[in-house]
Amino acid sequence: MNLNTVTALRQPSSAAEIREWRDGYAWLAGGTWLFSEPQPATDTLVDLDHLGWPALEASLAGLEIGATCRITELYRFEPPREWLAAPLIRACCDALLASFKIWNAATVGGNICMSLPAGAMISLVVALEGRCTLWPRGGAPREIPAVEFVTGNHTNVLCHGELLREVHLPSSALMKRAALRRASLTKLGRSAAFLIGTSHPARQDLLLTITAATPLPVQLRFTETPSAEALRQAIDVRIPADGYFADVHGSAAYKRHLTYHFAEQIRAELAGPQA
Ligand SMILES: Cc1cc2nc3c(=O)[nH]c(=O)nc-3n(C[C@H](O)[C@H](O)[C@H](O)COP(=O)(O)OP(=O)(O)OC[C@H]3O[C@@H](n4cnc5c(N)ncnc54)[C@H](O)[C@@H]3O)c2cc1C
């Protein structure tokens, strides 16, 4: 779509070139959302494409994902064998309702900054205990746990002009066992519920991440496998019946039902013998 309120495109080669941030500016990543609907409040796009941030850097410490990494690049990443949870990466890329065009243009950072309940890159980085590096305009970089980034449907912690620079996924999380369950009303539709569980291979713990069914990610941590009843109670404590996200992709009651159902399946799968 032509954005006919936009009159300027800036293409900095370093984020520091953008010292002043004013209303009307918007960071441009893949543009798949920015160009998908009118942006009457935007007059200047600031393109992230020329910043030259590395897409992916794997090390013993884990995986650094640059905010401008394309979803297609992440999909093609070949993880080390000992990262048992790495199949989550492709599964989460597959969970985006995306045409070929979106798939190739959309960035990981753009998906996280959109902060939609069905943002599958959010599901991924929260479940894998990521840490986000944020670059405020004119201030020192700050780091926050990925689970704290999204604050509601299409809202997040970013301050005026602040950039998401990268997400670090620690190898301790990548080496865990993982199980996921996802449902959408139509085959390639937006997720109605997307749950991921991880568990340390030598312990019977459980970290359960609930996304898409709720406006923001909800994470439940258990030091040992809970009983089915304890799991359900823990979900109820964190998500009241009116705390589910109702939209055209599913009613709150439907999403609540899926949450219980998938949480129990994940609990049982991770409590079972290692495949
Ligand atoms: C048909 C269709 C289907 C879609 N399906 C889904 C879906 O299933 N789930 C979903 O979550 N989204 C979906 N989207 C929305 C969007 O396409 C995706 O969220 C995509 O991943 C956004 O990434 P992008 O790089 O294109 O972001 P852009 O469109 O470039 O930017 C999105 C927003 O994030 C800001 N931004 C981007 N990068 C940064 C950064 N590094 N730091 C700070 N701010 C930044 C931009 O200023 C803008 O406000 C869909 C869109 C369309 C058109």
mmCIF file of C-alpha atoms and ligand atoms in Angstrom:
data_model
loop_
_atom_site.group_PDB
_atom_site.id
_atom_site.type_symbol
_atom_site.label_atom_id
_atom_site.label_comp_id
_atom_site.label_asym_id
_atom_site.label_seq_id
_atom_site.Cartn_x
_atom_site.Cartn_y
_atom_site.Cartn_z
ATOM 1 C CA MET A 1 0.000 0.000 0.000
ATOM 2 C CA ASN A 2 1.208 3.528 -0.728
ATOM 3 C CA LEU A 3 1.669 5.471 2.501
ATOM 4 C CA ASN A 4 0.621 8.876 1.231
ATOM 5 C CA THR A 5 1.365 10.694 4.502
ATOM 6 C CA VAL A 6 5.023 9.655 4.289
ATOM 7 C CA THR A 7 7.179 12.396 2.811
ATOM 8 C CA ALA A 8 10.681 11.323 3.891
ATOM 9 C CA LEU A 9 12.757 8.162 4.016
ATOM 10 C CA ARG A 10 15.931 8.167 6.086
ATOM 11 C CA GLN A 11 18.516 5.436 5.614
ATOM 12 C CA PRO A 12 21.098 5.799 8.395
ATOM 13 C CA SER A 13 24.186 3.593 8.419
ATOM 14 C CA SER A 14 24.309 3.805 12.225
ATOM 15 C CA ALA A 15 21.493 4.155 14.748
ATOM 16 C CA ALA A 16 23.442 6.998 16.397
ATOM 17 C CA GLU A 17 22.735 9.153 13.313
ATOM 18 C CA ILE A 18 19.139 9.397 14.515
ATOM 19 C CA ARG A 19 19.670 11.601 17.552
ATOM 20 C CA GLU A 20 16.332 13.342 17.686
ATOM 21 C CA TRP A 21 13.102 11.390 17.602
ATOM 22 C CA ARG A 22 9.874 13.202 16.977
ATOM 23 C CA ASP A 23 6.226 12.264 16.474
ATOM 24 C CA GLY A 24 5.732 11.114 12.895
ATOM 25 C CA TYR A 25 8.906 8.997 12.793
ATOM 26 C CA ALA A 26 8.691 5.201 12.515
ATOM 27 C CA TRP A 27 11.445 2.608 12.325
ATOM 28 C CA LEU A 28 11.048 0.574 9.156
ATOM 29 C CA ALA A 29 12.112 -3.087 9.308
ATOM 30 C CA GLY A 30 10.559 -5.508 6.771
ATOM 31 C CA GLY A 31 7.587 -3.167 6.300
ATOM 32 C CA THR A 32 5.085 -6.041 6.143
ATOM 33 C CA TRP A 33 2.854 -4.421 8.724
ATOM 34 C CA LEU A 34 3.816 -0.783 8.107
ATOM 35 C CA PHE A 35 2.802 -1.051 4.440
ATOM 36 C CA SER A 36 -0.239 -3.225 5.108
ATOM 37 C CA GLU A 37 -2.509 -0.453 6.406
ATOM 38 C CA PRO A 38 -2.704 3.362 6.433
ATOM 39 C CA GLN A 39 -0.269 5.024 8.849
ATOM 40 C CA PRO A 40 -1.787 8.510 9.133
ATOM 41 C CA ALA A 41 0.440 9.453 12.082
ATOM 42 C CA THR A 42 3.672 8.660 10.202
ATOM 43 C CA ASP A 43 5.492 11.094 7.907
ATOM 44 C CA THR A 44 9.073 9.731 8.048
ATOM 45 C CA LEU A 45 10.318 6.174 7.767
ATOM 46 C CA VAL A 46 13.721 5.390 9.258
ATOM 47 C CA ASP A 47 15.014 2.309 7.478
ATOM 48 C CA LEU A 48 16.917 -0.235 9.583
ATOM 49 C CA ASP A 49 18.173 -2.115 6.549
ATOM 50 C CA HIS A 50 21.483 -0.235 6.193
ATOM 51 C CA LEU A 51 22.601 -0.647 9.802
ATOM 52 C CA GLY A 52 24.395 -3.880 8.919
ATOM 53 C CA TRP A 53 23.499 -5.745 12.089
ATOM 54 C CA PRO A 54 24.503 -9.433 11.927
ATOM 55 C CA ALA A 55 21.454 -11.657 11.537
ATOM 56 C CA LEU A 56 22.530 -14.618 13.646
ATOM 57 C CA GLU A 57 25.591 -15.362 15.771
ATOM 58 C CA ALA A 58 25.823 -18.743 17.481
ATOM 59 C CA SER A 59 28.366 -19.407 20.234
ATOM 60 C CA LEU A 60 28.768 -21.587 23.312
ATOM 61 C CA ALA A 61 26.765 -18.952 25.189
ATOM 62 C CA GLY A 62 23.751 -19.292 22.891
ATOM 63 C CA LEU A 63 22.251 -17.547 19.900
ATOM 64 C CA GLU A 64 22.224 -13.799 19.219
ATOM 65 C CA ILE A 65 19.402 -12.839 16.908
ATOM 66 C CA GLY A 66 19.758 -9.384 15.380
ATOM 67 C CA ALA A 67 16.452 -7.516 15.289
ATOM 68 C CA THR A 68 16.779 -7.143 11.506
ATOM 69 C CA CYS A 69 17.223 -10.913 10.974
ATOM 70 C CA ARG A 70 14.594 -11.996 8.427
ATOM 71 C CA ILE A 71 12.270 -14.791 9.457
ATOM 72 C CA THR A 72 13.438 -16.726 6.408
ATOM 73 C CA GLU A 73 17.073 -16.429 7.609
ATOM 74 C CA LEU A 74 16.127 -17.695 11.036
ATOM 75 C CA TYR A 75 14.267 -20.597 9.438
ATOM 76 C CA ARG A 76 17.409 -21.646 7.545
ATOM 77 C CA PHE A 77 19.629 -21.584 10.655
ATOM 78 C CA GLU A 78 21.369 -24.932 11.301
ATOM 79 C CA PRO A 79 21.652 -25.354 15.082
ATOM 80 C CA PRO A 80 24.229 -27.479 16.920
ATOM 81 C CA ARG A 81 22.948 -30.988 17.709
ATOM 82 C CA GLU A 82 23.047 -30.437 21.470
ATOM 83 C CA TRP A 83 20.442 -27.672 21.240
ATOM 84 C CA LEU A 84 17.528 -30.023 21.823
ATOM 85 C CA ALA A 85 15.027 -27.168 21.831
ATOM 86 C CA ALA A 86 16.162 -25.809 18.446
ATOM 87 C CA PRO A 87 13.290 -27.407 16.448
ATOM 88 C CA LEU A 88 11.152 -24.727 18.108
ATOM 89 C CA ILE A 89 12.825 -22.186 15.820
ATOM 90 C CA ARG A 90 11.361 -23.576 12.607
ATOM 91 C CA ALA A 91 8.088 -24.451 14.258
ATOM 92 C CA CYS A 92 7.671 -20.837 15.368
ATOM 93 C CA CYS A 93 8.561 -19.493 11.902
ATOM 94 C CA ASP A 94 5.930 -21.863 10.506
ATOM 95 C CA ALA A 95 3.387 -20.575 13.025
ATOM 96 C CA LEU A 96 3.204 -17.138 11.380
ATOM 97 C CA LEU A 97 0.323 -16.564 9.039
ATOM 98 C CA ALA A 98 2.564 -15.476 6.192
ATOM 99 C CA SER A 99 2.548 -15.368 2.444
ATOM 100 C CA PHE A 100 5.820 -15.948 0.579
ATOM 101 C CA LYS A 101 6.296 -12.174 0.423
ATOM 102 C CA ILE A 102 5.845 -11.634 4.147
ATOM 103 C CA TRP A 103 7.994 -14.638 5.011
ATOM 104 C CA ASN A 104 10.942 -13.209 3.062
ATOM 105 C CA ALA A 105 10.620 -9.598 4.192
ATOM 106 C CA ALA A 106 9.435 -9.727 7.807
ATOM 107 C CA THR A 107 12.071 -9.473 10.519
ATOM 108 C CA VAL A 108 12.279 -11.098 13.908
ATOM 109 C CA GLY A 109 12.504 -7.682 15.573
ATOM 110 C CA GLY A 110 9.533 -6.352 13.625
ATOM 111 C CA ASN A 111 7.436 -9.273 14.744
ATOM 112 C CA ILE A 112 8.416 -8.793 18.377
ATOM 113 C CA CYS A 113 7.867 -5.014 18.240
ATOM 114 C CA MET A 114 4.412 -5.511 16.688
ATOM 115 C CA SER A 115 3.625 -7.232 19.979
ATOM 116 C CA LEU A 116 0.549 -9.025 18.686
ATOM 117 C CA PRO A 117 -0.777 -11.953 20.742
ATOM 118 C CA ALA A 118 -0.082 -14.233 17.753
ATOM 119 C CA GLY A 119 3.488 -13.001 17.308
ATOM 120 C CA ALA A 120 5.286 -16.315 16.986
ATOM 121 C CA MET A 121 8.749 -14.772 17.383
ATOM 122 C CA ILE A 122 7.564 -13.559 20.776
ATOM 123 C CA SER A 123 6.468 -17.104 21.664
ATOM 124 C CA LEU A 124 9.925 -18.341 20.638
ATOM 125 C CA VAL A 125 12.086 -15.849 22.506
ATOM 126 C CA VAL A 126 9.968 -15.943 25.648
ATOM 127 C CA ALA A 127 9.888 -19.757 25.782
ATOM 128 C CA LEU A 128 13.659 -19.876 25.265
ATOM 129 C CA GLU A 129 14.253 -17.414 28.108
ATOM 130 C CA GLY A 130 15.601 -14.709 25.795
ATOM 131 C CA ARG A 131 16.956 -11.356 26.839
ATOM 132 C CA CYS A 132 16.249 -8.297 24.719
ATOM 133 C CA THR A 133 18.780 -5.525 24.218
ATOM 134 C CA LEU A 134 17.107 -2.155 23.770
ATOM 135 C CA TRP A 135 18.703 1.017 22.474
ATOM 136 C CA PRO A 136 16.967 4.136 23.777
ATOM 137 C CA ARG A 137 17.557 7.373 21.853
ATOM 138 C CA GLY A 138 20.280 9.253 23.629
ATOM 139 C CA GLY A 139 20.603 6.847 26.577
ATOM 140 C CA ALA A 140 22.615 3.789 27.550
ATOM 141 C CA PRO A 141 21.496 0.404 26.154
ATOM 142 C CA ARG A 142 19.337 -1.609 28.525
ATOM 143 C CA GLU A 143 18.486 -5.302 28.758
ATOM 144 C CA ILE A 144 15.219 -6.874 29.765
ATOM 145 C CA PRO A 145 13.935 -10.460 29.884
ATOM 146 C CA ALA A 146 11.907 -11.219 26.745
ATOM 147 C CA VAL A 147 8.976 -12.243 28.926
ATOM 148 C CA GLU A 148 8.664 -8.610 30.072
ATOM 149 C CA PHE A 149 8.795 -7.024 26.600
ATOM 150 C CA VAL A 150 5.144 -7.261 25.561
ATOM 151 C CA THR A 151 2.752 -5.438 27.871
ATOM 152 C CA GLY A 152 -0.561 -6.021 26.049
ATOM 153 C CA ASN A 153 -2.165 -6.432 22.633
ATOM 154 C CA HIS A 154 0.102 -4.336 20.350
ATOM 155 C CA THR A 155 1.860 -2.607 23.273
ATOM 156 C CA ASN A 156 5.328 -3.089 24.698
ATOM 157 C CA VAL A 157 8.010 -1.533 26.889
ATOM 158 C CA LEU A 158 9.715 0.456 24.118
ATOM 159 C CA CYS A 159 10.016 4.151 24.912
ATOM 160 C CA HIS A 160 9.659 6.919 22.315
ATOM 161 C CA GLY A 161 12.102 6.094 19.475
ATOM 162 C CA GLU A 162 13.682 3.184 21.342
ATOM 163 C CA LEU A 163 15.077 0.367 19.212
ATOM 164 C CA LEU A 164 15.042 -3.354 19.788
ATOM 165 C CA ARG A 165 18.624 -4.218 18.827
ATOM 166 C CA GLU A 166 18.860 -7.976 19.412
ATOM 167 C CA VAL A 167 17.667 -10.953 21.415
ATOM 168 C CA HIS A 168 20.005 -13.377 23.150
ATOM 169 C CA LEU A 169 18.798 -16.968 23.594
ATOM 170 C CA PRO A 170 20.954 -18.664 26.246
ATOM 171 C CA SER A 171 22.369 -22.120 25.473
ATOM 172 C CA SER A 172 21.018 -23.312 28.862
ATOM 173 C CA ALA A 173 17.501 -22.878 27.444
ATOM 174 C CA LEU A 174 18.383 -24.130 23.952
ATOM 175 C CA MET A 175 19.683 -27.374 25.497
ATOM 176 C CA LYS A 176 16.365 -28.159 27.173
ATOM 177 C CA ARG A 177 13.747 -30.585 25.926
ATOM 178 C CA ALA A 178 10.789 -28.809 24.375
ATOM 179 C CA ALA A 179 7.205 -29.517 23.377
ATOM 180 C CA LEU A 180 4.728 -27.245 21.655
ATOM 181 C CA ARG A 181 1.075 -27.209 20.755
ATOM 182 C CA ARG A 182 -0.672 -24.709 18.503
ATOM 183 C CA ALA A 183 -4.151 -24.293 17.071
ATOM 184 C CA SER A 184 -5.788 -21.900 14.677
ATOM 185 C CA LEU A 185 -9.326 -21.831 13.343
ATOM 186 C CA THR A 186 -8.129 -22.296 9.757
ATOM 187 C CA LYS A 187 -5.204 -24.333 8.477
ATOM 188 C CA LEU A 188 -2.870 -21.421 7.792
ATOM 189 C CA GLY A 189 -4.658 -19.005 10.095
ATOM 190 C CA ARG A 190 -3.388 -16.808 12.882
ATOM 191 C CA SER A 191 -2.714 -18.744 16.110
ATOM 192 C CA ALA A 192 -5.598 -18.974 18.580
ATOM 193 C CA ALA A 193 -3.415 -20.628 21.190
ATOM 194 C CA PHE A 194 0.297 -21.332 21.082
ATOM 195 C CA LEU A 195 1.869 -23.074 24.072
ATOM 196 C CA ILE A 196 5.487 -24.137 24.532
ATOM 197 C CA GLY A 197 6.936 -26.163 27.386
ATOM 198 C CA THR A 198 10.614 -26.708 28.121
ATOM 199 C CA SER A 199 12.277 -28.962 30.644
ATOM 200 C CA HIS A 200 15.875 -29.529 31.716
ATOM 201 C CA PRO A 201 16.977 -32.991 30.487
ATOM 202 C CA ALA A 202 18.323 -33.979 33.919
ATOM 203 C CA ARG A 203 15.522 -32.518 36.008
ATOM 204 C CA GLN A 204 11.782 -32.884 35.987
ATOM 205 C CA ASP A 205 11.081 -29.160 35.919
ATOM 206 C CA LEU A 206 8.685 -27.391 33.591
ATOM 207 C CA LEU A 207 8.626 -23.912 32.093
ATOM 208 C CA LEU A 208 5.310 -23.367 30.334
ATOM 209 C CA THR A 209 4.790 -20.373 28.037
ATOM 210 C CA ILE A 210 1.260 -19.468 26.988
ATOM 211 C CA THR A 211 0.862 -17.116 24.017
ATOM 212 C CA ALA A 212 -1.788 -16.154 21.433
ATOM 213 C CA ALA A 213 -4.604 -17.163 23.821
ATOM 214 C CA THR A 214 -3.750 -14.217 26.053
ATOM 215 C CA PRO A 215 -3.010 -10.569 25.204
ATOM 216 C CA LEU A 216 0.571 -10.957 26.461
ATOM 217 C CA PRO A 217 2.779 -13.966 27.172
ATOM 218 C CA VAL A 218 2.153 -15.793 30.430
ATOM 219 C CA GLN A 219 4.913 -17.973 31.815
ATOM 220 C CA LEU A 220 4.570 -20.587 34.552
ATOM 221 C CA ARG A 221 7.649 -22.093 36.172
ATOM 222 C CA PHE A 222 7.590 -25.354 38.149
ATOM 223 C CA THR A 223 10.639 -26.849 39.845
ATOM 224 C CA GLU A 224 9.188 -30.329 39.331
ATOM 225 C CA THR A 225 6.495 -31.739 37.077
ATOM 226 C CA PRO A 226 3.168 -30.566 38.491
ATOM 227 C CA SER A 227 0.145 -32.838 38.644
ATOM 228 C CA ALA A 228 -2.520 -32.183 36.027
ATOM 229 C CA GLU A 229 -4.673 -30.573 38.707
ATOM 230 C CA ALA A 230 -1.846 -28.368 40.034
ATOM 231 C CA LEU A 231 -1.093 -27.215 36.498
ATOM 232 C CA ARG A 232 -4.704 -26.254 35.871
ATOM 233 C CA GLN A 233 -4.873 -24.397 39.170
ATOM 234 C CA ALA A 234 -1.661 -22.527 38.382
ATOM 235 C CA ILE A 235 -3.129 -21.460 35.040
ATOM 236 C CA ASP A 236 -6.273 -20.211 36.775
ATOM 237 C CA VAL A 237 -4.240 -18.222 39.284
ATOM 238 C CA ARG A 238 -2.338 -16.427 36.492
ATOM 239 C CA ILE A 239 -5.143 -16.127 33.932
ATOM 240 C CA PRO A 240 -8.656 -15.341 35.184
ATOM 241 C CA ALA A 241 -11.538 -16.473 32.955
ATOM 242 C CA ASP A 242 -11.808 -12.951 31.510
ATOM 243 C CA GLY A 243 -8.048 -12.745 30.934
ATOM 244 C CA TYR A 244 -8.113 -14.548 27.578
ATOM 245 C CA PHE A 245 -7.829 -12.680 24.283
ATOM 246 C CA ALA A 246 -11.020 -12.775 22.234
ATOM 247 C CA ASP A 247 -10.847 -11.870 18.550
ATOM 248 C CA VAL A 248 -11.920 -13.186 15.150
ATOM 249 C CA HIS A 249 -9.416 -16.001 15.576
ATOM 250 C CA GLY A 250 -11.284 -17.435 18.556
ATOM 251 C CA SER A 251 -13.492 -16.612 21.522
ATOM 252 C CA ALA A 252 -12.045 -16.297 25.011
ATOM 253 C CA ALA A 253 -13.801 -19.499 26.099
ATOM 254 C CA TYR A 254 -12.353 -21.429 23.135
ATOM 255 C CA LYS A 255 -8.857 -20.151 23.844
ATOM 256 C CA ARG A 256 -9.198 -20.995 27.520
ATOM 257 C CA HIS A 257 -10.242 -24.524 26.636
ATOM 258 C CA LEU A 258 -7.264 -24.898 24.258
ATOM 259 C CA THR A 259 -4.929 -23.569 26.935
ATOM 260 C CA TYR A 260 -5.957 -26.226 29.476
ATOM 261 C CA HIS A 261 -5.904 -28.955 26.837
ATOM 262 C CA PHE A 262 -2.491 -28.101 25.362
ATOM 263 C CA ALA A 263 -0.905 -27.395 28.746
ATOM 264 C CA GLU A 264 -1.854 -30.872 29.909
ATOM 265 C CA GLN A 265 -0.547 -32.457 26.695
ATOM 266 C CA ILE A 266 2.768 -30.637 27.079
ATOM 267 C CA ARG A 267 3.007 -31.569 30.766
ATOM 268 C CA ALA A 268 2.445 -35.251 29.934
ATOM 269 C CA GLU A 269 4.872 -35.214 26.993
ATOM 270 C CA LEU A 270 7.722 -33.651 28.939
ATOM 271 C CA ALA A 271 7.105 -35.851 31.983
ATOM 272 C CA GLY A 272 7.467 -38.914 29.760
ATOM 273 C CA PRO A 273 10.695 -40.579 28.666
ATOM 274 C CA GLN A 274 13.075 -38.559 26.522
ATOM 275 C CA ALA A 275 12.652 -39.360 22.836
HETATM 276 C C1 LIG B 1 -1.357 -10.917 5.722
HETATM 277 C C2 LIG B 1 -0.605 -10.633 7.010
HETATM 278 C C3 LIG B 1 -0.514 -11.617 7.963
HETATM 279 C C4 LIG B 1 0.157 -11.392 9.167
HETATM 280 N N1 LIG B 1 0.201 -12.390 10.113
HETATM 281 C C5 LIG B 1 0.799 -12.160 11.294
HETATM 282 C C6 LIG B 1 0.821 -13.179 12.316
HETATM 283 O O1 LIG B 1 0.327 -14.293 12.149
HETATM 284 N N2 LIG B 1 1.389 -12.871 13.493
HETATM 285 C C7 LIG B 1 1.975 -11.648 13.710
HETATM 286 O O2 LIG B 1 2.510 -11.409 14.794
HETATM 287 N N3 LIG B 1 1.962 -10.682 12.781
HETATM 288 C C8 LIG B 1 1.397 -10.902 11.588
HETATM 289 N N4 LIG B 1 1.367 -9.894 10.640
HETATM 290 C C9 LIG B 1 1.941 -8.563 10.985
HETATM 291 C C10 LIG B 1 3.425 -8.377 10.503
HETATM 292 O O3 LIG B 1 3.533 -8.658 9.130
HETATM 293 C C11 LIG B 1 4.400 -9.258 11.268
HETATM 294 O O4 LIG B 1 4.261 -9.037 12.665
HETATM 295 C C12 LIG B 1 5.870 -9.038 10.870
HETATM 296 O O5 LIG B 1 6.684 -9.971 11.525
HETATM 297 C C13 LIG B 1 6.343 -7.620 11.164
HETATM 298 O O6 LIG B 1 7.737 -7.566 10.846
HETATM 299 P P1 LIG B 1 8.329 -6.453 9.880
HETATM 300 O O7 LIG B 1 9.818 -6.624 9.911
HETATM 301 O O8 LIG B 1 7.712 -6.485 8.539
HETATM 302 O O9 LIG B 1 7.920 -5.125 10.674
HETATM 303 P P2 LIG B 1 7.516 -3.667 10.122
HETATM 304 O O10 LIG B 1 6.202 -3.716 9.419
HETATM 305 O O11 LIG B 1 8.666 -3.035 9.423
HETATM 306 O O12 LIG B 1 7.375 -2.928 11.545
HETATM 307 C C14 LIG B 1 6.382 -3.314 12.463
HETATM 308 C C15 LIG B 1 6.410 -2.335 13.652
HETATM 309 O O13 LIG B 1 7.550 -2.568 14.470
HETATM 310 C C16 LIG B 1 8.391 -1.396 14.533
HETATM 311 N N5 LIG B 1 9.771 -1.917 14.491
HETATM 312 C C17 LIG B 1 10.261 -2.804 13.586
HETATM 313 N N6 LIG B 1 11.501 -3.167 13.926
HETATM 314 C C18 LIG B 1 11.800 -2.483 15.069
HETATM 315 C C19 LIG B 1 12.958 -2.463 15.927
HETATM 316 N N7 LIG B 1 14.063 -3.216 15.696
HETATM 317 N N8 LIG B 1 12.934 -1.661 17.023
HETATM 318 C C20 LIG B 1 11.828 -0.906 17.291
HETATM 319 N N9 LIG B 1 10.700 -0.902 16.531
HETATM 320 C C21 LIG B 1 10.705 -1.692 15.431
HETATM 321 C C22 LIG B 1 7.985 -0.555 13.324
HETATM 322 O O14 LIG B 1 8.244 0.814 13.549
HETATM 323 C C23 LIG B 1 6.499 -0.864 13.256
HETATM 324 O O15 LIG B 1 5.793 -0.124 14.218
HETATM 325 C C24 LIG B 1 0.741 -10.115 9.416
HETATM 326 C C25 LIG B 1 0.668 -9.125 8.436
HETATM 327 C C26 LIG B 1 -0.009 -9.365 7.241
HETATM 328 C C27 LIG B 1 -0.081 -8.259 6.223
#
